[in-house]
PDB file of C-alpha atoms in Angstrom:
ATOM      1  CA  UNK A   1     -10.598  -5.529  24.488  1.00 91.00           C
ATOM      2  CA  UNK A   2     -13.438  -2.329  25.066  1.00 94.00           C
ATOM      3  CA  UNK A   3     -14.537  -2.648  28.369  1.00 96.00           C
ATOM      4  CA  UNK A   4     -18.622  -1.061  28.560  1.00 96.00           C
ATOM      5  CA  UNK A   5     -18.320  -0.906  32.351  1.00 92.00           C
ATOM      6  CA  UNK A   6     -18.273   3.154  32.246  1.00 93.00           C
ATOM      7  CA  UNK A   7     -21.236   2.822  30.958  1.00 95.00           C
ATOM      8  CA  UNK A   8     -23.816   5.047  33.099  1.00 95.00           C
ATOM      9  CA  UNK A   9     -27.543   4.675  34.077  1.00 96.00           C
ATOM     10  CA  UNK A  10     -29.329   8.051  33.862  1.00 96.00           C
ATOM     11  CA  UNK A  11     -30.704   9.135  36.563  1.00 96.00           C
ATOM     12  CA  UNK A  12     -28.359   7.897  39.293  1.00 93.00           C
ATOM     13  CA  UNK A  13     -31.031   6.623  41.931  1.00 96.00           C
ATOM     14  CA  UNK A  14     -32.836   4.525  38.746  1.00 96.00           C
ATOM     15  CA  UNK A  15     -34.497   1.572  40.975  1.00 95.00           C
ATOM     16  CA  UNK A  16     -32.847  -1.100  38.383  1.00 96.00           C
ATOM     17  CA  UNK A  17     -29.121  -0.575  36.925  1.00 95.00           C
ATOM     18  CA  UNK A  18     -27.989  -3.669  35.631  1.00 96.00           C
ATOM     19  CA  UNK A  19     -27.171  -3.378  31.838  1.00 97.00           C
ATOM     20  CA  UNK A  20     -27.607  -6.456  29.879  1.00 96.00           C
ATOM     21  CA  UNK A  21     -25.421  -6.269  26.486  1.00 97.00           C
ATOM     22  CA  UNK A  22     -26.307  -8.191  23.374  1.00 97.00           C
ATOM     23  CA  UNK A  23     -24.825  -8.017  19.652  1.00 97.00           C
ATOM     24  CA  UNK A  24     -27.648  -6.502  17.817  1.00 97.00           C
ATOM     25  CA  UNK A  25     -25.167  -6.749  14.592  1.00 97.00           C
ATOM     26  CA  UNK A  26     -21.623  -7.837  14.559  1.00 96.00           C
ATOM     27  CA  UNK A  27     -21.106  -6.411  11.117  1.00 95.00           C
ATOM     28  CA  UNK A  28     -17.507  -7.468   9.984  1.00 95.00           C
ATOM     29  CA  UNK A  29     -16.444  -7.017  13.673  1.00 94.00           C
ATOM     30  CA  UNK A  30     -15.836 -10.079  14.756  1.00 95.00           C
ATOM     31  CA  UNK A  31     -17.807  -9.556  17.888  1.00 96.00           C
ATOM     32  CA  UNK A  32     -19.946 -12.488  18.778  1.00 95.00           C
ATOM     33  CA  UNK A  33     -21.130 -11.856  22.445  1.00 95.00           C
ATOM     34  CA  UNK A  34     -20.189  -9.179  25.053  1.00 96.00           C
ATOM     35  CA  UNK A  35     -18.968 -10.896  28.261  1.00 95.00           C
ATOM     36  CA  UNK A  36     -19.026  -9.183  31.762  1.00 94.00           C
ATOM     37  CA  UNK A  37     -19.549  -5.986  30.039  1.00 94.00           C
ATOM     38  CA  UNK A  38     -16.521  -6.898  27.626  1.00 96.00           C
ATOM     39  CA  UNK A  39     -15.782  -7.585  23.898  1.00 96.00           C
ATOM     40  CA  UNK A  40     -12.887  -8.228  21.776  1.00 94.00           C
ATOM     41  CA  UNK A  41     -13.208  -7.270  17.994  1.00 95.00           C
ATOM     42  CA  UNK A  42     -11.162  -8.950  15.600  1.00 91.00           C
ATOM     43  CA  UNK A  43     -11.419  -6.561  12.456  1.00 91.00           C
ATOM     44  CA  UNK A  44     -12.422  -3.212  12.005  1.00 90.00           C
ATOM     45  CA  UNK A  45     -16.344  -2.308  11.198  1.00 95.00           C
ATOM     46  CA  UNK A  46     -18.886  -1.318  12.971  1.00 96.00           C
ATOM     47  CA  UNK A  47     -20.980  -2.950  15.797  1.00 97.00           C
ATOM     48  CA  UNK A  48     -24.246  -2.550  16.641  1.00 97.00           C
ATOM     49  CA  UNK A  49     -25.012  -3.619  20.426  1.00 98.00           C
ATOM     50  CA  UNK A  50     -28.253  -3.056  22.587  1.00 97.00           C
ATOM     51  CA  UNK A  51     -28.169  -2.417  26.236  1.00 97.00           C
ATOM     52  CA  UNK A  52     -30.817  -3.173  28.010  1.00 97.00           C
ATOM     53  CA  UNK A  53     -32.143  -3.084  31.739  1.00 97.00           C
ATOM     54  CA  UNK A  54     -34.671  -5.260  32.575  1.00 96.00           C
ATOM     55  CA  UNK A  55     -37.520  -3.404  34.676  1.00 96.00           C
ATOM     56  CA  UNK A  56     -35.844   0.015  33.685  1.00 95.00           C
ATOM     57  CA  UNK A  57     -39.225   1.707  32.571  1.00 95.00           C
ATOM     58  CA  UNK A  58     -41.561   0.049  34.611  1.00 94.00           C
ATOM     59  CA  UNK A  59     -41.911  -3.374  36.769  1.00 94.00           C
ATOM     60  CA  UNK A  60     -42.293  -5.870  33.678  1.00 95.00           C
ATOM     61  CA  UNK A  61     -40.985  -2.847  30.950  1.00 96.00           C
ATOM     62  CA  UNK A  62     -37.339  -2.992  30.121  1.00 97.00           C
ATOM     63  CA  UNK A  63     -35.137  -0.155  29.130  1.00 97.00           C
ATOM     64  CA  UNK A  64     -33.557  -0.890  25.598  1.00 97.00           C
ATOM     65  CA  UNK A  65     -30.910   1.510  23.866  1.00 97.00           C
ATOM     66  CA  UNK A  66     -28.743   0.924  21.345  1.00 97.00           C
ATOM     67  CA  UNK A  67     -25.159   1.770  20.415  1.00 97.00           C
ATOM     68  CA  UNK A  68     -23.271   1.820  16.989  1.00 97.00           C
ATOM     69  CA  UNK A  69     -19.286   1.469  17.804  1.00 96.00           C
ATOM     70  CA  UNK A  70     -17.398   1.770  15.096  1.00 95.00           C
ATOM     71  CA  UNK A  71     -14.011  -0.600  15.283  1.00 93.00           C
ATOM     72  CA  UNK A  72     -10.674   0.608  13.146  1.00 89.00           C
ATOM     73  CA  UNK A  73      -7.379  -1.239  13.015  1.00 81.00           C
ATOM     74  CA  UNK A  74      -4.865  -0.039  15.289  1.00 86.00           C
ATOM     75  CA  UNK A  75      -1.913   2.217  13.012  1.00 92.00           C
ATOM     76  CA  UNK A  76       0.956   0.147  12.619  1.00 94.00           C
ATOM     77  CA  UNK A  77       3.817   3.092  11.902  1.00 97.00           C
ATOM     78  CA  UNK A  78       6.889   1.456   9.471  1.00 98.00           C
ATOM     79  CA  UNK A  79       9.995   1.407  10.804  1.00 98.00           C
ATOM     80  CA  UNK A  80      12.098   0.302   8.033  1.00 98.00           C
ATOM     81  CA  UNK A  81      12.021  -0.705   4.884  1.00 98.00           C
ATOM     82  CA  UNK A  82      14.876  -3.348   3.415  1.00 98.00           C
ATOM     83  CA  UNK A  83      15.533  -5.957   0.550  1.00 98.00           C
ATOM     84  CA  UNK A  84      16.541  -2.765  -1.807  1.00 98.00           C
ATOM     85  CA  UNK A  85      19.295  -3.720  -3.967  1.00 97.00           C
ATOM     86  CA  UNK A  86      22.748  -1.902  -3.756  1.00 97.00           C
ATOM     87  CA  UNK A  87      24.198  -2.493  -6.837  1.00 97.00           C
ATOM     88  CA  UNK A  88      23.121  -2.552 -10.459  1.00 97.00           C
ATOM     89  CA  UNK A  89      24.221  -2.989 -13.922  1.00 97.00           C
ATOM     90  CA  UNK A  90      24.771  -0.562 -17.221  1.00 97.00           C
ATOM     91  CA  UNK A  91      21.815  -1.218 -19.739  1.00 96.00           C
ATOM     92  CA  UNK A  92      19.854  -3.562 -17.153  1.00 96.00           C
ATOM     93  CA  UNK A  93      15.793  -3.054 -15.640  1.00 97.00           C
ATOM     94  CA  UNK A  94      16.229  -2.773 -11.445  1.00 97.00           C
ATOM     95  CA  UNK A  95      12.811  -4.094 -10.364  1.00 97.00           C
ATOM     96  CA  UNK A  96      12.421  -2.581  -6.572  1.00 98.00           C
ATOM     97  CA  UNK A  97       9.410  -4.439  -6.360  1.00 96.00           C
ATOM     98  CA  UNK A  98      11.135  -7.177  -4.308  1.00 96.00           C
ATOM     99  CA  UNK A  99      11.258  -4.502  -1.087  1.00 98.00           C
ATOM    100  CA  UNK A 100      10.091  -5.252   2.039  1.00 98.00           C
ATOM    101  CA  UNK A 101       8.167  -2.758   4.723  1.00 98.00           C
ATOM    102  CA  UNK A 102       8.701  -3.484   8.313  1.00 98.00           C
ATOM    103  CA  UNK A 103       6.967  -4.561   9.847  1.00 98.00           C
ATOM    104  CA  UNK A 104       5.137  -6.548   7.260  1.00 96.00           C
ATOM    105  CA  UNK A 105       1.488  -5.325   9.256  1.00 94.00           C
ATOM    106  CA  UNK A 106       2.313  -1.469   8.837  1.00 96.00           C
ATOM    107  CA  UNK A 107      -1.073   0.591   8.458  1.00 93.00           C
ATOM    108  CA  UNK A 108       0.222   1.781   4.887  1.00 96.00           C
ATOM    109  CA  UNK A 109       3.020   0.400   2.772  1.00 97.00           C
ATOM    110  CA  UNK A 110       3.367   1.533  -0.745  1.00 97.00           C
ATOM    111  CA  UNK A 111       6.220   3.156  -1.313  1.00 98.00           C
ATOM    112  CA  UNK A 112       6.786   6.149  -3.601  1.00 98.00           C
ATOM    113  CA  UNK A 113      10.255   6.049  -5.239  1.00 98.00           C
ATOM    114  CA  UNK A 114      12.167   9.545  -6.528  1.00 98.00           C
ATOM    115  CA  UNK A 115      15.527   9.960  -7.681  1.00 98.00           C
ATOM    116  CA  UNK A 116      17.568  12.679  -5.132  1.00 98.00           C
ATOM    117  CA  UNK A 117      21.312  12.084  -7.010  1.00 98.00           C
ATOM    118  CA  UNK A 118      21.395  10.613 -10.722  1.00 97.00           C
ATOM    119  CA  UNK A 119      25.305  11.211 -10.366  1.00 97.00           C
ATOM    120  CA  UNK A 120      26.557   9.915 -13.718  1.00 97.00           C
ATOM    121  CA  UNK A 121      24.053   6.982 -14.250  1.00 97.00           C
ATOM    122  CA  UNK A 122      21.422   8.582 -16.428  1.00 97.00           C
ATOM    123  CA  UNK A 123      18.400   7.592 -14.296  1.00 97.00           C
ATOM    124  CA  UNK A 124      15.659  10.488 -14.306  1.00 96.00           C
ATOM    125  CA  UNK A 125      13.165   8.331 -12.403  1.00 96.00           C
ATOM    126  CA  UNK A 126      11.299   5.431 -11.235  1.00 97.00           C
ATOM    127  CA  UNK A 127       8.327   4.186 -13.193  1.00 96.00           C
ATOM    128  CA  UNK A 128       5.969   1.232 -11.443  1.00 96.00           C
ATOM    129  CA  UNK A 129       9.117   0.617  -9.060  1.00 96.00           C
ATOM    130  CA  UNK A 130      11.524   0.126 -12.298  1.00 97.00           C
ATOM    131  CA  UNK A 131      14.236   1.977 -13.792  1.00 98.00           C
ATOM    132  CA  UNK A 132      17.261   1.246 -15.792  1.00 97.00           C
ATOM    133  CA  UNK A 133      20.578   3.082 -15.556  1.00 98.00           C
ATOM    134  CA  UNK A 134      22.164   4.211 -19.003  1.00 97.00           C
ATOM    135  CA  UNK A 135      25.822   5.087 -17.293  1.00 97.00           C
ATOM    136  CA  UNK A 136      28.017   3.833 -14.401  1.00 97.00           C
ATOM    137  CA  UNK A 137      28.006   5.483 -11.458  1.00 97.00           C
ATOM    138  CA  UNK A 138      26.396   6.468  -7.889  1.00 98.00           C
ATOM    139  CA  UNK A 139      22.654   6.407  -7.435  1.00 98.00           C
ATOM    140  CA  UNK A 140      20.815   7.643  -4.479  1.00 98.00           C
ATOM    141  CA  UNK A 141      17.114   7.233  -4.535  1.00 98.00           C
ATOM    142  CA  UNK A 142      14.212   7.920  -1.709  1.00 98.00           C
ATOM    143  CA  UNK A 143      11.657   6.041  -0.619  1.00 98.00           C
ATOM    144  CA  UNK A 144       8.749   7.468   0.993  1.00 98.00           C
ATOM    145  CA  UNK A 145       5.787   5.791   2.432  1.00 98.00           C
ATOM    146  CA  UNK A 146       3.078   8.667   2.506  1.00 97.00           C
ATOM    147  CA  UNK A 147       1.323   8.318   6.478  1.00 96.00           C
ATOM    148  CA  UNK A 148       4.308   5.885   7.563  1.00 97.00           C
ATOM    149  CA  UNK A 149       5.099   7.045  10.748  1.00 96.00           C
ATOM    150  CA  UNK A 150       2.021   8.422  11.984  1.00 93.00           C
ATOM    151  CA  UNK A 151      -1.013   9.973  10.186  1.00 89.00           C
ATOM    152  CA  UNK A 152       0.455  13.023   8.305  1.00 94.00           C
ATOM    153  CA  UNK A 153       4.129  12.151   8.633  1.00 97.00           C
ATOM    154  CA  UNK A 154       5.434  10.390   5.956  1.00 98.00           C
ATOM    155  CA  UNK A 155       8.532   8.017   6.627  1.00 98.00           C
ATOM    156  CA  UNK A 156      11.579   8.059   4.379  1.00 98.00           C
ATOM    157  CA  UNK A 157      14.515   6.606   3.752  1.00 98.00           C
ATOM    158  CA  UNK A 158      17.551   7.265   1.533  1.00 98.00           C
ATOM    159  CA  UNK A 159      19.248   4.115  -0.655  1.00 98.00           C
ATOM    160  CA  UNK A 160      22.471   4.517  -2.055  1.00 98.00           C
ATOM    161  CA  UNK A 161      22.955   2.142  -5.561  1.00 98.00           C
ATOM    162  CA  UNK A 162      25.884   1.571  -7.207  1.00 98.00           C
ATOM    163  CA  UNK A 163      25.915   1.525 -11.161  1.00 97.00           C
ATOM    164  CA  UNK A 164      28.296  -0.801 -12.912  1.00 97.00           C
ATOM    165  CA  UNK A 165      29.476  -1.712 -16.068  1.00 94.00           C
ATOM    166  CA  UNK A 166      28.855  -5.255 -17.591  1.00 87.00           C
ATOM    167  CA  UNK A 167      31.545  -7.584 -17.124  1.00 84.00           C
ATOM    168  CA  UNK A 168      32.460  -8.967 -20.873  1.00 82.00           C
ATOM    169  CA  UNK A 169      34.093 -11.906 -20.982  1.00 87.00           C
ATOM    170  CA  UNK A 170      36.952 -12.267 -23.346  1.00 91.00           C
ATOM    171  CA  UNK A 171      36.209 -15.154 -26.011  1.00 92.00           C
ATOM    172  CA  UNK A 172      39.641 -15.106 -28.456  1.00 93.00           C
ATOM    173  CA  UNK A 173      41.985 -13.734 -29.420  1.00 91.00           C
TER     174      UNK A 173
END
């Protein structure tokens, strides 16, 4: 809610201060009216509104300004980020494509995806969230969401994979 009722007359000992406020243009705003000197936008934009004071510049004459507000969404900082799986197979694609950002509104969520310990599994990086291990082993790999926990400040977090090899079934003997 943005509440207009700092809103100041100039000068002081003006005869008439009663501001009437009217949505000149919404835009994508959401704003449809402004109600005892109060509005709620539902989505970012701007807003054009128009104050005006009837008998401001003369008996009859109103006083009309107007005022461009520009609305952004609220950052939403990520907190965690889950559904990354924690094991993986010799010779196989791991799709991290599946994992989640929380909370699922967070201001920014892609998440960039670099290898900090190959240990033995061959992987020398992620490519569109995919990579396939050539080796069995332990894999830790970072994800970073760039602006994640505030503007500037990127949130990370470390995910530890381990790297098996295919189970092969014995068929005869």
């Amino acid at each position: 809610e943005v509440n207009l009722s700092g809103a100041k007359v100039v000068p002081e000992n003006a005869t008439n201060k009663t501001i009437v406020w009217t949505v000149k243009e919404a835009g994508t705003t959401g704003v449809t009216g402004v109600t005892d000197g109060k509005f709620t936008p539902t989505a970012a934009g701007t807003l054009v509104l128009t104050a005006t004071i009837n008998d401001g510049t003369a008996v009859g004459t109103p006083f009309t300004k107007e005022f461009t507000i520009t609305v952004s969404v609220p950052f939403v900082a990520v907190t965690d980020i889950t559904d990354v799986p924690t094991t993986a197979t010799v010779g196989n694609e791991v799709n991290l494509s599946g994992a989640k950002v929380v909370p699922e509104n967070a201001t920014n969520k892609t998440i960039v995806w670099t290898v900090k310990e190959a240990g033995t599994t061959g992987v020398t990086g992620v490519t569109d969230g995919k990579f396939t291990p050539t080796a069995a082993g332990t894999l830790v790999l970072t994800a970073t969401i760039n602006d994640g926990t505030a503007v500037g400040t990127p949130f990370t977090k470390e995910f530890t994979i381990t790297v098996s090899v295919p189970f092969v079934a014995v068929t005869d003997i």
